PDB file of C-alpha atoms in Angstrom:
ATOM      1  CA  MET A   1      -7.783  17.300   1.322  1.00 92.00           C
ATOM      2  CA  ILE A   2      -8.284  16.899  -2.503  1.00 96.00           C
ATOM      3  CA  LYS A   3     -11.901  16.878  -3.432  1.00 96.00           C
ATOM      4  CA  VAL A   4     -12.720  14.493  -6.290  1.00 97.00           C
ATOM      5  CA  ALA A   5     -15.849  14.124  -8.517  1.00 97.00           C
ATOM      6  CA  LEU A   6     -16.638  10.885 -10.222  1.00 97.00           C
ATOM      7  CA  VAL A   7     -18.623  11.215 -13.637  1.00 97.00           C
ATOM      8  CA  ASP A   8     -19.525   7.838 -15.186  1.00 96.00           C
ATOM      9  CA  ASP A   9     -22.840   6.342 -16.178  1.00 94.00           C
ATOM     10  CA  GLN A  10     -21.840   2.974 -14.794  1.00 93.00           C
ATOM     11  CA  GLN A  11     -22.549   2.812 -11.071  1.00 94.00           C
ATOM     12  CA  LEU A  12     -20.135  -0.152 -10.641  1.00 94.00           C
ATOM     13  CA  VAL A  13     -17.292   1.840 -12.151  1.00 92.00           C
ATOM     14  CA  ARG A  14     -17.938   4.735  -9.945  1.00 95.00           C
ATOM     15  CA  ALA A  15     -18.040   2.381  -6.938  1.00 95.00           C
ATOM     16  CA  GLY A  16     -14.642   0.930  -7.843  1.00 94.00           C
ATOM     17  CA  PHE A  17     -13.120   4.374  -8.157  1.00 95.00           C
ATOM     18  CA  ARG A  18     -14.621   5.470  -4.972  1.00 96.00           C
ATOM     19  CA  MET A  19     -13.128   2.480  -3.081  1.00 96.00           C
ATOM     20  CA  VAL A  20      -9.669   3.331  -4.445  1.00 95.00           C
ATOM     21  CA  ILE A  21      -9.949   7.046  -3.542  1.00 96.00           C
ATOM     22  CA  ALA A  22     -11.391   6.348  -0.097  1.00 94.00           C
ATOM     23  CA  SER A  23      -8.219   4.303   0.669  1.00 94.00           C
ATOM     24  CA  GLN A  24      -6.235   7.556   0.764  1.00 95.00           C
ATOM     25  CA  ALA A  25      -6.582   9.845   3.733  1.00 93.00           C
ATOM     26  CA  ALA A  26      -5.879  13.044   1.753  1.00 95.00           C
ATOM     27  CA  LEU A  27      -8.462  12.317  -0.949  1.00 97.00           C
ATOM     28  CA  GLU A  28     -12.259  12.577  -0.712  1.00 96.00           C
ATOM     29  CA  VAL A  29     -14.989  11.930  -3.111  1.00 97.00           C
ATOM     30  CA  VAL A  30     -17.502  14.789  -2.842  1.00 97.00           C
ATOM     31  CA  LEU A  31     -19.876  14.112  -5.779  1.00 96.00           C
ATOM     32  CA  GLU A  32     -20.946  11.315  -8.107  1.00 97.00           C
ATOM     33  CA  ALA A  33     -22.776  11.939 -11.413  1.00 97.00           C
ATOM     34  CA  GLY A  34     -24.211   9.503 -13.965  1.00 96.00           C
ATOM     35  CA  ASP A  35     -23.940  11.851 -16.997  1.00 96.00           C
ATOM     36  CA  GLY A  36     -22.303  15.203 -18.053  1.00 95.00           C
ATOM     37  CA  ALA A  37     -25.332  17.324 -17.636  1.00 96.00           C
ATOM     38  CA  GLU A  38     -25.769  16.061 -14.046  1.00 96.00           C
ATOM     39  CA  ALA A  39     -22.082  16.815 -13.419  1.00 96.00           C
ATOM     40  CA  VAL A  40     -22.207  20.404 -14.810  1.00 96.00           C
ATOM     41  CA  ARG A  41     -25.231  21.158 -12.836  1.00 96.00           C
ATOM     42  CA  ARG A  42     -24.059  19.948  -9.509  1.00 96.00           C
ATOM     43  CA  LEU A  43     -20.477  21.100  -9.900  1.00 95.00           C
ATOM     44  CA  ALA A  44     -21.918  24.641 -10.178  1.00 94.00           C
ATOM     45  CA  VAL A  45     -22.639  24.370  -6.419  1.00 94.00           C
ATOM     46  CA  VAL A  46     -20.331  21.588  -5.071  1.00 94.00           C
ATOM     47  CA  PRO A  47     -16.674  22.497  -5.149  1.00 94.00           C
ATOM     48  CA  ALA A  48     -14.353  19.900  -6.517  1.00 95.00           C
ATOM     49  CA  ASP A  49     -10.674  20.000  -7.245  1.00 95.00           C
ATOM     50  CA  VAL A  50     -10.331  17.120  -9.705  1.00 96.00           C
ATOM     51  CA  VAL A  51     -13.105  15.470 -11.901  1.00 96.00           C
ATOM     52  CA  LEU A  52     -12.659  12.021 -13.337  1.00 96.00           C
ATOM     53  CA  MET A  53     -14.704  12.124 -16.449  1.00 94.00           C
ATOM     54  CA  ASP A  54     -16.052   9.366 -18.643  1.00 92.00           C
ATOM     55  CA  VAL A  55     -16.332  10.018 -22.386  1.00 87.00           C
ATOM     56  CA  ARG A  56     -19.536   8.354 -23.559  1.00 87.00           C
ATOM     57  CA  MET A  57     -22.599   9.073 -21.306  1.00 91.00           C
ATOM     58  CA  PRO A  58     -26.258   9.883 -21.923  1.00 90.00           C
ATOM     59  CA  GLN A  59     -27.764  13.354 -21.753  1.00 90.00           C
ATOM     60  CA  MET A  60     -24.382  15.127 -22.218  1.00 94.00           C
ATOM     61  CA  ASP A  61     -21.081  13.263 -22.983  1.00 91.00           C
ATOM     62  CA  GLY A  62     -17.740  13.905 -21.316  1.00 91.00           C
ATOM     63  CA  LEU A  63     -16.452  16.226 -23.990  1.00 90.00           C
ATOM     64  CA  GLU A  64     -19.209  18.697 -23.703  1.00 93.00           C
ATOM     65  CA  ALA A  65     -19.225  18.547 -20.083  1.00 95.00           C
ATOM     66  CA  THR A  66     -15.371  19.078 -19.911  1.00 93.00           C
ATOM     67  CA  ALA A  67     -15.701  22.230 -22.067  1.00 92.00           C
ATOM     68  CA  LEU A  68     -18.345  23.691 -19.929  1.00 94.00           C
ATOM     69  CA  LEU A  69     -16.617  22.871 -16.621  1.00 93.00           C
ATOM     70  CA  THR A  70     -13.196  24.295 -17.694  1.00 89.00           C
ATOM     71  CA  ALA A  71     -14.765  27.447 -19.102  1.00 87.00           C
ATOM     72  CA  ARG A  72     -16.227  28.707 -15.905  1.00 85.00           C
ATOM     73  CA  PRO A  73     -14.922  29.073 -12.319  1.00 83.00           C
ATOM     74  CA  GLY A  74     -16.237  26.684  -9.840  1.00 82.00           C
ATOM     75  CA  PRO A  75     -18.271  27.693  -6.731  1.00 84.00           C
ATOM     76  CA  GLU A  76     -15.138  28.692  -4.803  1.00 81.00           C
ATOM     77  CA  GLY A  77     -13.698  30.524  -7.759  1.00 80.00           C
ATOM     78  CA  ALA A  78     -11.156  27.942  -9.233  1.00 81.00           C
ATOM     79  CA  GLN A  79     -11.961  25.772 -12.231  1.00 85.00           C
ATOM     80  CA  PRO A  80     -11.825  22.053 -11.560  1.00 91.00           C
ATOM     81  CA  ARG A  81      -9.117  19.959 -13.279  1.00 91.00           C
ATOM     82  CA  VAL A  82     -10.542  17.281 -15.515  1.00 93.00           C
ATOM     83  CA  VAL A  83      -8.994  13.918 -16.178  1.00 92.00           C
ATOM     84  CA  VAL A  84     -10.663  11.984 -19.002  1.00 89.00           C
ATOM     85  CA  LEU A  85     -11.049   8.302 -18.593  1.00 86.00           C
ATOM     86  CA  THR A  86     -11.129   6.166 -21.769  1.00 79.00           C
ATOM     87  CA  THR A  87     -10.390   2.980 -23.506  1.00 73.00           C
ATOM     88  CA  PHE A  88      -8.520   2.433 -26.639  1.00 61.00           C
ATOM     89  CA  ASP A  89     -11.692   2.070 -28.743  1.00 55.00           C
ATOM     90  CA  LEU A  90     -12.616   5.617 -27.675  1.00 56.00           C
ATOM     91  CA  ASP A  91      -9.282   7.134 -28.404  1.00 56.00           C
ATOM     92  CA  GLU A  92     -10.570   9.329 -31.210  1.00 63.00           C
ATOM     93  CA  TYR A  93     -12.264  11.376 -28.599  1.00 66.00           C
ATOM     94  CA  VAL A  94      -9.351  12.021 -26.326  1.00 67.00           C
ATOM     95  CA  LEU A  95      -7.605  14.702 -28.339  1.00 70.00           C
ATOM     96  CA  ARG A  96     -10.783  16.687 -28.498  1.00 76.00           C
ATOM     97  CA  ALA A  97     -11.211  16.374 -24.697  1.00 75.00           C
ATOM     98  CA  ILE A  98      -7.839  17.810 -24.097  1.00 74.00           C
ATOM     99  CA  ARG A  99      -8.582  20.645 -26.456  1.00 76.00           C
ATOM    100  CA  ALA A 100     -11.809  21.180 -24.441  1.00 82.00           C
ATOM    101  CA  GLY A 101      -9.792  21.675 -21.339  1.00 85.00           C
ATOM    102  CA  ALA A 102      -8.993  18.319 -19.871  1.00 87.00           C
ATOM    103  CA  SER A 103      -5.590  18.125 -17.998  1.00 86.00           C
ATOM    104  CA  GLY A 104      -4.933  14.642 -19.129  1.00 79.00           C
ATOM    105  CA  PHE A 105      -6.370  11.223 -19.671  1.00 79.00           C
ATOM    106  CA  LEU A 106      -6.184   7.681 -18.313  1.00 82.00           C
ATOM    107  CA  LEU A 107      -7.137   4.310 -19.601  1.00 80.00           C
ATOM    108  CA  LYS A 108      -9.908   2.888 -17.533  1.00 83.00           C
ATOM    109  CA  ASP A 109      -7.840  -0.259 -16.808  1.00 84.00           C
ATOM    110  CA  ALA A 110      -4.853   1.672 -15.423  1.00 84.00           C
ATOM    111  CA  PRO A 111      -3.527   0.452 -11.998  1.00 89.00           C
ATOM    112  CA  PRO A 112      -5.049   1.987  -8.940  1.00 93.00           C
ATOM    113  CA  GLU A 113      -1.784   3.702  -8.145  1.00 92.00           C
ATOM    114  CA  ASP A 114      -1.700   5.361 -11.509  1.00 88.00           C
ATOM    115  CA  LEU A 115      -5.155   6.792 -10.892  1.00 91.00           C
ATOM    116  CA  LEU A 116      -4.167   8.169  -7.545  1.00 93.00           C
ATOM    117  CA  ALA A 117      -1.034   9.589  -8.904  1.00 90.00           C
ATOM    118  CA  ALA A 118      -2.965  11.237 -11.760  1.00 89.00           C
ATOM    119  CA  ILE A 119      -5.311  12.995  -9.258  1.00 93.00           C
ATOM    120  CA  ARG A 120      -2.502  14.256  -7.288  1.00 92.00           C
ATOM    121  CA  THR A 121      -0.607  15.355 -10.393  1.00 86.00           C
ATOM    122  CA  VAL A 122      -3.334  17.452 -11.875  1.00 88.00           C
ATOM    123  CA  HIS A 123      -4.323  18.845  -8.528  1.00 89.00           C
ATOM    124  CA  ALA A 124      -0.792  20.141  -8.329  1.00 82.00           C
ATOM    125  CA  GLY A 125      -1.148  21.870 -11.704  1.00 78.00           C
ATOM    126  CA  ASP A 126       0.547  19.540 -13.919  1.00 74.00           C
ATOM    127  CA  ALA A 127      -0.902  17.189 -16.535  1.00 72.00           C
ATOM    128  CA  VAL A 128      -1.090  13.364 -16.954  1.00 69.00           C
ATOM    129  CA  ILE A 129       0.939  12.353 -20.018  1.00 59.00           C
ATOM    130  CA  ALA A 130       4.056  10.553 -18.743  1.00 44.00           C
ATOM    131  CA  PRO A 131       3.186   6.799 -18.897  1.00 47.00           C
ATOM    132  CA  SER A 132       4.195   4.926 -21.944  1.00 47.00           C
ATOM    133  CA  SER A 133       0.803   3.761 -22.630  1.00 47.00           C
ATOM    134  CA  THR A 134      -0.317   7.503 -22.694  1.00 53.00           C
ATOM    135  CA  ARG A 135       2.540   8.296 -25.104  1.00 57.00           C
ATOM    136  CA  ARG A 136       1.442   5.495 -27.503  1.00 57.00           C
ATOM    137  CA  LEU A 137      -2.242   6.597 -27.224  1.00 57.00           C
ATOM    138  CA  LEU A 138      -1.194  10.245 -28.030  1.00 60.00           C
ATOM    139  CA  GLU A 139       0.721   9.107 -31.041  1.00 60.00           C
ATOM    140  CA  HIS A 140      -2.106   7.081 -32.217  1.00 60.00           C
ATOM    141  CA  LEU A 141      -4.482  10.006 -31.984  1.00 57.00           C
ATOM    142  CA  VAL A 142      -2.290  12.439 -34.009  1.00 59.00           C
ATOM    143  CA  THR A 143      -1.489  10.197 -36.852  1.00 60.00           C
ATOM    144  CA  ALA A 144      -4.774  11.649 -38.412  1.00 55.00           C
ATOM    145  CA  LEU A 145      -3.313  15.018 -38.280  1.00 58.00           C
ATOM    146  CA  PRO A 146      -2.568  16.642 -41.761  1.00 57.00           C
ATOM    147  CA  SER A 147       1.126  16.551 -42.629  1.00 56.00           C
ATOM    148  CA  ASP A 148       1.023  20.190 -43.711  1.00 60.00           C
ATOM    149  CA  ALA A 149      -0.462  21.666 -40.438  1.00 59.00           C
ATOM    150  CA  PRO A 150       0.592  25.123 -39.836  1.00 65.00           C
ATOM    151  CA  ALA A 151       3.303  25.846 -37.257  1.00 69.00           C
ATOM    152  CA  HIS A 152       2.112  27.476 -33.993  1.00 79.00           C
ATOM    153  CA  PRO A 153       3.255  31.103 -33.891  1.00 83.00           C
ATOM    154  CA  GLY A 154       4.673  30.789 -30.401  1.00 87.00           C
ATOM    155  CA  LEU A 155       7.071  28.135 -31.428  1.00 90.00           C
ATOM    156  CA  GLY A 156       9.136  30.739 -33.238  1.00 90.00           C
ATOM    157  CA  GLU A 157       9.617  32.512 -29.946  1.00 93.00           C
ATOM    158  CA  LEU A 158      11.230  29.433 -28.268  1.00 95.00           C
ATOM    159  CA  THR A 159      15.028  29.291 -27.705  1.00 96.00           C
ATOM    160  CA  ASP A 160      16.818  26.288 -29.086  1.00 96.00           C
ATOM    161  CA  ARG A 161      16.951  24.751 -25.548  1.00 97.00           C
ATOM    162  CA  GLU A 162      13.297  25.427 -24.923  1.00 96.00           C
ATOM    163  CA  ARG A 163      12.413  23.793 -28.241  1.00 95.00           C
ATOM    164  CA  GLU A 164      14.537  20.835 -27.156  1.00 96.00           C
ATOM    165  CA  VAL A 165      12.714  20.498 -23.934  1.00 96.00           C
ATOM    166  CA  LEU A 166       9.293  20.688 -25.671  1.00 94.00           C
ATOM    167  CA  VAL A 167      10.439  17.815 -27.982  1.00 92.00           C
ATOM    168  CA  LEU A 168      11.342  15.674 -25.005  1.00 92.00           C
ATOM    169  CA  MET A 169       8.145  16.648 -23.302  1.00 87.00           C
ATOM    170  CA  ALA A 170       6.271  15.337 -26.356  1.00 84.00           C
ATOM    171  CA  ARG A 171       8.257  12.097 -26.200  1.00 81.00           C
ATOM    172  CA  GLY A 172       6.654  11.590 -22.727  1.00 75.00           C
ATOM    173  CA  LEU A 173       9.809  12.241 -20.638  1.00 81.00           C
ATOM    174  CA  PRO A 174       9.096  13.644 -17.168  1.00 81.00           C
ATOM    175  CA  ASN A 175      11.258  16.446 -15.918  1.00 87.00           C
ATOM    176  CA  THR A 176      13.819  14.224 -14.113  1.00 89.00           C
ATOM    177  CA  GLU A 177      14.584  12.335 -17.354  1.00 91.00           C
ATOM    178  CA  ILE A 178      14.821  15.588 -19.263  1.00 93.00           C
ATOM    179  CA  ALA A 179      17.289  16.890 -16.832  1.00 94.00           C
ATOM    180  CA  ALA A 180      19.381  13.747 -17.026  1.00 95.00           C
ATOM    181  CA  ARG A 181      19.155  13.699 -20.887  1.00 95.00           C
ATOM    182  CA  LEU A 182      20.337  17.459 -21.026  1.00 96.00           C
ATOM    183  CA  VAL A 183      22.771  17.317 -18.124  1.00 96.00           C
ATOM    184  CA  VAL A 184      21.048  20.102 -16.271  1.00 96.00           C
ATOM    185  CA  ALA A 185      19.349  20.548 -12.903  1.00 96.00           C
ATOM    186  CA  GLU A 186      15.712  19.596 -12.608  1.00 92.00           C
ATOM    187  CA  ALA A 187      14.886  23.085 -11.496  1.00 94.00           C
ATOM    188  CA  THR A 188      16.339  24.445 -14.735  1.00 96.00           C
ATOM    189  CA  VAL A 189      13.996  22.084 -16.644  1.00 94.00           C
ATOM    190  CA  LYS A 190      11.055  23.240 -14.635  1.00 92.00           C
ATOM    191  CA  THR A 191      11.962  26.821 -15.636  1.00 95.00           C
ATOM    192  CA  HIS A 192      12.196  25.960 -19.285  1.00 96.00           C
ATOM    193  CA  VAL A 193       8.887  24.114 -19.252  1.00 93.00           C
ATOM    194  CA  GLY A 194       7.244  27.233 -17.586  1.00 92.00           C
ATOM    195  CA  ARG A 195       8.671  29.439 -20.400  1.00 96.00           C
ATOM    196  CA  VAL A 196       7.554  27.090 -23.067  1.00 95.00           C
ATOM    197  CA  LEU A 197       3.977  27.032 -21.722  1.00 92.00           C
ATOM    198  CA  ALA A 198       3.964  30.788 -21.467  1.00 93.00           C
ATOM    199  CA  LYS A 199       5.302  31.413 -24.948  1.00 94.00           C
ATOM    200  CA  ILE A 200       3.009  29.008 -26.754  1.00 93.00           C
ATOM    201  CA  GLY A 201      -0.011  29.833 -24.638  1.00 87.00           C
ATOM    202  CA  ALA A 202      -0.455  26.411 -23.317  1.00 84.00           C
ATOM    203  CA  ARG A 203      -2.546  25.731 -20.207  1.00 77.00           C
ATOM    204  CA  ASP A 204      -0.468  22.844 -19.213  1.00 79.00           C
ATOM    205  CA  ARG A 205       1.877  20.121 -20.281  1.00 81.00           C
ATOM    206  CA  VAL A 206      -0.614  18.099 -22.174  1.00 77.00           C
ATOM    207  CA  GLN A 207      -1.700  21.096 -24.226  1.00 80.00           C
ATOM    208  CA  ALA A 208       1.981  21.891 -25.075  1.00 86.00           C
ATOM    209  CA  VAL A 209       2.548  18.375 -26.192  1.00 81.00           C
ATOM    210  CA  VAL A 210      -0.483  18.411 -28.491  1.00 79.00           C
ATOM    211  CA  THR A 211       0.768  21.763 -29.978  1.00 84.00           C
ATOM    212  CA  ALA A 212       4.119  20.213 -30.628  1.00 86.00           C
ATOM    213  CA  TYR A 213       2.384  17.233 -32.663  1.00 80.00           C
ATOM    214  CA  GLU A 214      -0.222  19.455 -34.301  1.00 79.00           C
ATOM    215  CA  SER A 215       2.426  21.894 -35.576  1.00 83.00           C
ATOM    216  CA  GLY A 216       4.719  19.153 -36.850  1.00 80.00           C
ATOM    217  CA  LEU A 217       7.539  19.829 -34.471  1.00 84.00           C
ATOM    218  CA  VAL A 218       7.180  16.167 -33.480  1.00 81.00           C
ATOM    219  CA  ARG A 219       5.925  13.333 -35.714  1.00 73.00           C
ATOM    220  CA  PRO A 220       4.341  10.117 -34.442  1.00 63.00           C
ATOM    221  CA  GLY A 221       6.851   7.279 -34.386  1.00 59.00           C
ATOM    222  CA  ALA A 222       9.815   9.481 -35.166  1.00 57.00           C
TER     223      ALA A 222
END
């Protein structure tokens, strides 16, 4: 059973998400909160595996709440995985949320199947970044990055193949498509991804992709 927490100041939005999640036998909503402060306080005692976090809320916004939740262990020892929910007019906050520890982000108007897939994906330890809309949103975010951003020191430790894999990750390709592009087994790609994350000190796939953009390894629209 995957335990899910819903954090949004709109009760109607929470009710909609709860109905979608309740339709799945392996998912359970264990907590609802109307702002970040309430979420941080209650998640200190109520264990949750995945938190769906709104950005703009009273008392404490989703960015601060995400940073606090991912900086401490939960009541059962493990940190919850956070998925930030946003709209295009809030996209300037998403990169900051990922830096704060979010495992990915979804647009609030994403289809229910995408929401369910995102919950399962981050619970499995990966990150949500594959959909084309997410790629476009990420590229929109990093257009504001300076063109002379310093290279991440860990990039110099990557082999040519690992660097190639990171570039394809940054383009939004899942492991299956990367394997097809490089004509290798998917298991080999997973090994490369794991080594990339370790060498650049990335928490997950999303953070690795952000590093690729910030360091200039990948440029928006290239």
